[in-house]
Amino acid sequence: AQKVTQAQTEISVVEKEDVTLDCVYETRDTTYYLFWYKQPPSGELVFLIRRNSFDEQNEISGRYSWNFQKSTSSFNFTITASQVVDSAVYFCALRLGSGNTPLVFGKGTRLSVIA
Amino acid sequence: DTGVSQDPRHKITKRGQNVTFRCDPISEHNRLYWYRQTLGQGPEFLTYFQNEAQLEKSRLLSDRFSAERPKGSFSTLEIQRTEQGDSAMYLCASRETGAVYNEQFFGPGTRLTVL
């Protein structure tokens, strides 16, 4: 069975600090996809990034960066120079590569950025 | 607006009543998913459609739940004889035809409160 663990339930940082959100996944499949979604107070899940299991290149997009390490089954997300608008719940999710399987989500990490 | 839309955004009902939610996916997305999210948890998969065919149902989808997508466009999720445990956010997502790694785009959700 697939599982995603986000051990940090809540994180609070002061604006401009860097913050890393942890994600550990479990699957026996060799082909899978990892995602990060942001859920602001409005409730809508916003797609941030997708990574496939064959691509371990780290990625940077503006203040966001992602570190994918298959050796530790982790897909961590770092926000550099955090801003108040980054306050939200962040979800890590896993989807198998076989067929049209649904997403398996972690429980989320609530990030509060204080001005 | 070309995103996924859901109606209503909020629904308050009394225990035992039936409720129906609607989801309009992004046009030309032939895959449509329903998820349920309870407080403090990540979304959990309920069911999935490819065009009008319902291809997979989670064990979470009890006999009181039924979903349809009659013309392969919008979908409805009906809950009969609602119970307080049905109180949750019901999220709809759609995905583009084609590449297996394509991400799911989520709607704003319908928040159900059963009194």
Short mmCIF file of N, CA and C in Angstrom, two decimals, chain B:
data_model
loop_
_atom_site.label_atom_id
_atom_site.label_comp_id
_atom_site.label_asym_id
_atom_site.label_seq_id
_atom_site.Cartn_x
_atom_site.Cartn_y
_atom_site.Cartn_z
N ASP B 1 -14.00 31.86 -16.37
CA ASP B 1 -13.16 31.03 -15.49
C ASP B 1 -13.11 29.62 -16.05
N THR B 2 -11.93 29.12 -16.30
CA THR B 2 -11.81 27.82 -16.93
C THR B 2 -11.37 26.75 -15.94
N GLY B 3 -11.41 27.04 -14.64
CA GLY B 3 -11.01 26.07 -13.65
C GLY B 3 -12.14 25.11 -13.33
N VAL B 4 -11.88 24.20 -12.37
CA VAL B 4 -12.90 23.28 -11.89
C VAL B 4 -13.85 24.07 -10.98
N SER B 5 -15.14 23.90 -11.19
CA SER B 5 -16.11 24.59 -10.34
C SER B 5 -16.98 23.58 -9.62
N GLN B 6 -17.41 23.95 -8.41
CA GLN B 6 -18.25 23.09 -7.61
C GLN B 6 -19.40 23.90 -7.03
N ASP B 7 -20.53 23.23 -6.91
CA ASP B 7 -21.73 23.91 -6.40
C ASP B 7 -22.55 22.94 -5.56
N PRO B 8 -23.04 23.35 -4.38
CA PRO B 8 -22.78 24.63 -3.74
C PRO B 8 -21.41 24.67 -3.07
N ARG B 9 -21.01 25.81 -2.57
CA ARG B 9 -19.76 25.90 -1.83
C ARG B 9 -19.94 25.45 -0.39
N HIS B 10 -21.13 25.69 0.13
CA HIS B 10 -21.44 25.29 1.50
C HIS B 10 -22.84 24.68 1.53
N LYS B 11 -23.00 23.65 2.38
CA LYS B 11 -24.31 23.03 2.53
C LYS B 11 -24.46 22.61 3.99
N ILE B 12 -25.54 23.08 4.60
CA ILE B 12 -25.86 22.67 5.95
C ILE B 12 -27.16 21.88 5.87
N THR B 13 -27.18 20.71 6.45
CA THR B 13 -28.37 19.87 6.37
C THR B 13 -28.59 19.16 7.69
N LYS B 14 -29.78 18.65 7.86
CA LYS B 14 -30.09 17.90 9.06
C LYS B 14 -29.83 16.42 8.81
N ARG B 15 -29.47 15.73 9.84
CA ARG B 15 -29.21 14.29 9.75
C ARG B 15 -30.43 13.59 9.15
N GLY B 16 -30.14 12.70 8.20
CA GLY B 16 -31.22 11.96 7.57
C GLY B 16 -31.67 12.51 6.23
N GLN B 17 -31.28 13.74 5.94
CA GLN B 17 -31.65 14.34 4.65
C GLN B 17 -30.69 13.91 3.55
N ASN B 18 -31.16 14.03 2.32
CA ASN B 18 -30.30 13.73 1.16
C ASN B 18 -29.69 15.03 0.64
N VAL B 19 -28.46 14.95 0.16
CA VAL B 19 -27.81 16.12 -0.44
C VAL B 19 -27.15 15.71 -1.76
N THR B 20 -27.05 16.67 -2.65
CA THR B 20 -26.40 16.42 -3.94
C THR B 20 -25.46 17.57 -4.25
N PHE B 21 -24.25 17.22 -4.68
CA PHE B 21 -23.25 18.22 -5.04
C PHE B 21 -22.93 18.07 -6.53
N ARG B 22 -22.54 19.19 -7.13
CA ARG B 22 -22.20 19.17 -8.55
C ARG B 22 -20.76 19.61 -8.76
N CYS B 23 -20.12 19.00 -9.76
CA CYS B 23 -18.76 19.38 -10.14
C CYS B 23 -18.71 19.56 -11.65
N ASP B 24 -18.18 20.69 -12.08
CA ASP B 24 -17.92 20.93 -13.50
C ASP B 24 -16.42 20.94 -13.71
N PRO B 25 -15.88 19.96 -14.40
CA PRO B 25 -14.43 19.88 -14.59
C PRO B 25 -13.97 20.88 -15.64
N ILE B 26 -12.67 20.98 -15.78
CA ILE B 26 -12.10 21.77 -16.86
C ILE B 26 -12.50 21.10 -18.16
N SER B 27 -12.95 21.89 -19.10
CA SER B 27 -13.45 21.32 -20.35
C SER B 27 -12.34 20.51 -21.03
N GLU B 28 -12.71 19.42 -21.62
CA GLU B 28 -11.80 18.51 -22.31
C GLU B 28 -10.99 17.63 -21.37
N HIS B 29 -11.17 17.78 -20.06
CA HIS B 29 -10.57 16.85 -19.13
C HIS B 29 -11.51 15.65 -19.02
N ASN B 30 -11.06 14.48 -19.44
CA ASN B 30 -11.99 13.36 -19.42
C ASN B 30 -11.93 12.57 -18.11
N ARG B 31 -10.99 12.90 -17.26
CA ARG B 31 -10.88 12.19 -15.99
C ARG B 31 -11.36 13.10 -14.85
N LEU B 32 -12.22 12.55 -14.00
CA LEU B 32 -12.80 13.33 -12.92
C LEU B 32 -12.75 12.50 -11.64
N TYR B 33 -12.32 13.15 -10.57
CA TYR B 33 -12.13 12.47 -9.29
C TYR B 33 -12.94 13.17 -8.21
N TRP B 34 -13.43 12.42 -7.23
CA TRP B 34 -14.03 12.97 -6.01
C TRP B 34 -13.17 12.54 -4.82
N TYR B 35 -12.91 13.51 -3.94
CA TYR B 35 -12.19 13.26 -2.70
C TYR B 35 -12.99 13.83 -1.54
N ARG B 36 -12.71 13.33 -0.34
CA ARG B 36 -13.31 13.87 0.87
C ARG B 36 -12.19 14.27 1.81
N GLN B 37 -12.35 15.45 2.41
CA GLN B 37 -11.34 15.94 3.34
C GLN B 37 -11.99 16.33 4.66
N THR B 38 -11.60 15.65 5.73
CA THR B 38 -12.09 16.02 7.05
C THR B 38 -11.05 16.90 7.74
N LEU B 39 -11.47 17.53 8.82
CA LEU B 39 -10.65 18.53 9.49
C LEU B 39 -9.31 17.95 9.92
N GLY B 40 -8.24 18.62 9.52
CA GLY B 40 -6.91 18.20 9.94
C GLY B 40 -6.34 17.03 9.18
N GLN B 41 -7.03 16.62 8.12
CA GLN B 41 -6.57 15.48 7.33
C GLN B 41 -6.35 15.89 5.88
N GLY B 42 -5.60 15.06 5.17
CA GLY B 42 -5.48 15.28 3.74
C GLY B 42 -6.67 14.71 3.01
N PRO B 43 -6.88 15.11 1.78
CA PRO B 43 -8.00 14.56 1.00
C PRO B 43 -7.87 13.04 0.84
N GLU B 44 -9.02 12.35 0.88
CA GLU B 44 -9.05 10.91 0.68
C GLU B 44 -9.91 10.59 -0.53
N PHE B 45 -9.43 9.71 -1.36
CA PHE B 45 -10.09 9.35 -2.61
C PHE B 45 -11.43 8.68 -2.36
N LEU B 46 -12.44 9.09 -3.14
CA LEU B 46 -13.75 8.46 -3.07
C LEU B 46 -14.04 7.65 -4.34
N THR B 47 -13.97 8.32 -5.50
CA THR B 47 -14.31 7.65 -6.74
C THR B 47 -13.73 8.39 -7.93
N TYR B 48 -13.72 7.72 -9.08
CA TYR B 48 -13.06 8.27 -10.26
C TYR B 48 -13.84 7.89 -11.51
N PHE B 49 -13.93 8.84 -12.45
CA PHE B 49 -14.59 8.62 -13.73
C PHE B 49 -13.61 8.87 -14.87
N GLN B 50 -13.76 8.05 -15.89
CA GLN B 50 -13.13 8.35 -17.17
C GLN B 50 -14.27 8.49 -18.16
N ASN B 51 -14.45 9.69 -18.64
CA ASN B 51 -15.67 10.03 -19.40
C ASN B 51 -16.88 9.72 -18.52
N GLU B 52 -17.85 8.96 -19.01
CA GLU B 52 -19.03 8.70 -18.20
C GLU B 52 -18.91 7.44 -17.35
N ALA B 53 -17.82 6.70 -17.53
CA ALA B 53 -17.66 5.44 -16.82
C ALA B 53 -17.01 5.63 -15.46
N GLN B 54 -17.68 5.08 -14.43
CA GLN B 54 -17.12 5.12 -13.08
C GLN B 54 -16.20 3.92 -12.95
N LEU B 55 -14.91 4.14 -12.89
CA LEU B 55 -13.94 3.07 -12.98
C LEU B 55 -13.43 2.56 -11.64
N GLU B 56 -13.52 3.37 -10.62
CA GLU B 56 -12.99 2.93 -9.33
C GLU B 56 -13.75 3.60 -8.20
N LYS B 57 -14.01 2.83 -7.15
CA LYS B 57 -14.67 3.36 -5.96
C LYS B 57 -13.89 2.93 -4.73
N SER B 58 -13.71 3.86 -3.82
CA SER B 58 -13.02 3.57 -2.57
C SER B 58 -13.97 2.86 -1.60
N ARG B 59 -13.38 2.15 -0.65
CA ARG B 59 -14.20 1.53 0.40
C ARG B 59 -14.88 2.59 1.25
N LEU B 60 -14.40 3.85 1.15
CA LEU B 60 -15.03 4.95 1.89
C LEU B 60 -16.41 5.26 1.33
N LEU B 61 -16.65 4.87 0.08
CA LEU B 61 -17.90 5.19 -0.57
C LEU B 61 -18.95 4.14 -0.19
N SER B 62 -19.68 4.45 0.90
CA SER B 62 -20.67 3.49 1.37
C SER B 62 -21.86 3.47 0.42
N ASP B 63 -22.82 2.58 0.72
CA ASP B 63 -24.00 2.44 -0.13
C ASP B 63 -24.84 3.71 -0.15
N ARG B 64 -24.64 4.58 0.81
CA ARG B 64 -25.42 5.82 0.84
C ARG B 64 -24.90 6.85 -0.15
N PHE B 65 -23.72 6.61 -0.67
CA PHE B 65 -23.10 7.53 -1.62
C PHE B 65 -23.28 7.01 -3.04
N SER B 66 -23.62 7.93 -3.94
CA SER B 66 -23.64 7.56 -5.35
C SER B 66 -23.13 8.73 -6.18
N ALA B 67 -22.37 8.41 -7.19
CA ALA B 67 -21.83 9.44 -8.07
C ALA B 67 -22.17 9.10 -9.51
N GLU B 68 -22.39 10.14 -10.29
CA GLU B 68 -22.71 9.96 -11.70
C GLU B 68 -21.98 10.99 -12.54
N ARG B 69 -21.80 10.63 -13.78
CA ARG B 69 -21.26 11.58 -14.77
C ARG B 69 -21.90 11.21 -16.11
N PRO B 70 -23.20 11.53 -16.23
CA PRO B 70 -24.03 10.97 -17.30
C PRO B 70 -23.56 11.28 -18.72
N LYS B 71 -23.03 12.42 -18.97
CA LYS B 71 -22.63 12.74 -20.34
C LYS B 71 -21.12 12.95 -20.45
N GLY B 72 -20.42 12.51 -19.45
CA GLY B 72 -18.98 12.65 -19.50
C GLY B 72 -18.50 14.06 -19.30
N SER B 73 -19.40 14.94 -18.82
CA SER B 73 -18.95 16.31 -18.56
C SER B 73 -19.02 16.56 -17.06
N PHE B 74 -20.12 17.18 -16.58
CA PHE B 74 -20.23 17.43 -15.15
C PHE B 74 -20.53 16.14 -14.41
N SER B 75 -20.31 16.17 -13.10
CA SER B 75 -20.58 15.01 -12.25
C SER B 75 -21.39 15.45 -11.04
N THR B 76 -22.17 14.52 -10.50
CA THR B 76 -22.88 14.76 -9.25
C THR B 76 -22.51 13.69 -8.23
N LEU B 77 -22.48 14.11 -6.98
CA LEU B 77 -22.24 13.21 -5.86
C LEU B 77 -23.43 13.36 -4.92
N GLU B 78 -24.16 12.27 -4.69
CA GLU B 78 -25.32 12.31 -3.82
C GLU B 78 -25.03 11.51 -2.56
N ILE B 79 -25.42 12.05 -1.44
CA ILE B 79 -25.35 11.34 -0.17
C ILE B 79 -26.77 11.20 0.35
N GLN B 80 -27.19 9.98 0.56
CA GLN B 80 -28.53 9.74 1.08
C GLN B 80 -28.47 9.52 2.59
N ARG B 81 -29.54 9.92 3.25
CA ARG B 81 -29.67 9.70 4.71
C ARG B 81 -28.38 10.15 5.42
N THR B 82 -28.06 11.41 5.27
CA THR B 82 -26.79 11.92 5.79
C THR B 82 -26.64 11.65 7.28
N GLU B 83 -25.39 11.45 7.69
CA GLU B 83 -25.03 11.23 9.08
C GLU B 83 -24.02 12.32 9.48
N GLN B 84 -23.87 12.53 10.78
CA GLN B 84 -22.96 13.57 11.23
C GLN B 84 -21.53 13.28 10.77
N GLY B 85 -21.19 12.04 10.65
CA GLY B 85 -19.85 11.66 10.18
C GLY B 85 -19.59 12.01 8.73
N ASP B 86 -20.63 12.40 8.01
CA ASP B 86 -20.44 12.81 6.61
C ASP B 86 -19.95 14.25 6.50
N SER B 87 -19.97 14.96 7.61
CA SER B 87 -19.52 16.36 7.61
C SER B 87 -18.06 16.41 7.18
N ALA B 88 -17.80 17.14 6.11
CA ALA B 88 -16.45 17.18 5.52
C ALA B 88 -16.47 18.16 4.36
N MET B 89 -15.27 18.36 3.78
CA MET B 89 -15.16 19.09 2.53
C MET B 89 -15.10 18.06 1.42
N TYR B 90 -15.94 18.21 0.42
CA TYR B 90 -15.94 17.29 -0.72
C TYR B 90 -15.30 18.01 -1.90
N LEU B 91 -14.20 17.44 -2.36
CA LEU B 91 -13.39 18.06 -3.40
C LEU B 91 -13.51 17.27 -4.70
N CYS B 92 -13.56 18.02 -5.78
CA CYS B 92 -13.60 17.43 -7.12
C CYS B 92 -12.32 17.85 -7.84
N ALA B 93 -11.77 16.96 -8.64
CA ALA B 93 -10.58 17.27 -9.41
C ALA B 93 -10.72 16.69 -10.81
N SER B 94 -10.07 17.31 -11.76
CA SER B 94 -10.08 16.76 -13.12
C SER B 94 -8.66 16.73 -13.66
N ARG B 95 -8.48 15.85 -14.62
CA ARG B 95 -7.13 15.67 -15.19
C ARG B 95 -7.24 15.55 -16.70
N GLU B 96 -6.23 16.07 -17.36
CA GLU B 96 -6.22 16.11 -18.81
C GLU B 96 -5.99 14.72 -19.38
N THR B 97 -6.58 14.47 -20.49
CA THR B 97 -6.33 13.23 -21.22
C THR B 97 -4.89 13.21 -21.70
N GLY B 98 -4.32 12.03 -21.76
CA GLY B 98 -3.00 11.95 -22.37
C GLY B 98 -1.95 11.47 -21.39
N ALA B 99 -0.93 12.25 -21.17
CA ALA B 99 0.23 11.83 -20.40
C ALA B 99 -0.17 11.39 -19.00
N VAL B 100 0.37 10.23 -18.61
CA VAL B 100 -0.04 9.64 -17.33
C VAL B 100 0.40 10.47 -16.15
N TYR B 101 1.40 11.33 -16.34
CA TYR B 101 1.89 12.09 -15.20
C TYR B 101 1.16 13.40 -14.97
N ASN B 102 0.18 13.69 -15.82
CA ASN B 102 -0.49 14.98 -15.68
C ASN B 102 -1.11 15.15 -14.30
N GLU B 103 -1.00 16.37 -13.80
CA GLU B 103 -1.52 16.63 -12.46
C GLU B 103 -3.02 16.80 -12.48
N GLN B 104 -3.62 16.64 -11.30
CA GLN B 104 -5.05 16.88 -11.12
C GLN B 104 -5.25 18.32 -10.66
N PHE B 105 -6.27 18.94 -11.22
CA PHE B 105 -6.64 20.30 -10.83
C PHE B 105 -7.90 20.23 -9.99
N PHE B 106 -7.86 20.90 -8.85
CA PHE B 106 -8.94 20.79 -7.90
C PHE B 106 -9.89 21.99 -7.95
N GLY B 107 -11.15 21.72 -7.63
CA GLY B 107 -12.12 22.78 -7.45
C GLY B 107 -12.07 23.32 -6.02
N PRO B 108 -12.90 24.32 -5.72
CA PRO B 108 -12.88 24.96 -4.40
C PRO B 108 -13.51 24.11 -3.30
N GLY B 109 -14.22 23.05 -3.69
CA GLY B 109 -14.82 22.17 -2.69
C GLY B 109 -16.22 22.59 -2.27
N THR B 110 -16.95 21.61 -1.75
CA THR B 110 -18.24 21.84 -1.11
C THR B 110 -18.11 21.42 0.34
N ARG B 111 -18.33 22.37 1.24
CA ARG B 111 -18.23 22.05 2.66
C ARG B 111 -19.60 21.64 3.17
N LEU B 112 -19.71 20.40 3.63
CA LEU B 112 -20.97 19.86 4.13
C LEU B 112 -20.95 19.81 5.65
N THR B 113 -21.99 20.35 6.25
CA THR B 113 -22.18 20.25 7.70
C THR B 113 -23.50 19.55 7.95
N VAL B 114 -23.44 18.45 8.67
CA VAL B 114 -24.64 17.69 9.00
C VAL B 114 -24.94 17.89 10.49
N LEU B 115 -26.10 18.48 10.76
CA LEU B 115 -26.45 18.79 12.15
C LEU B 115 -27.17 17.63 12.83
#
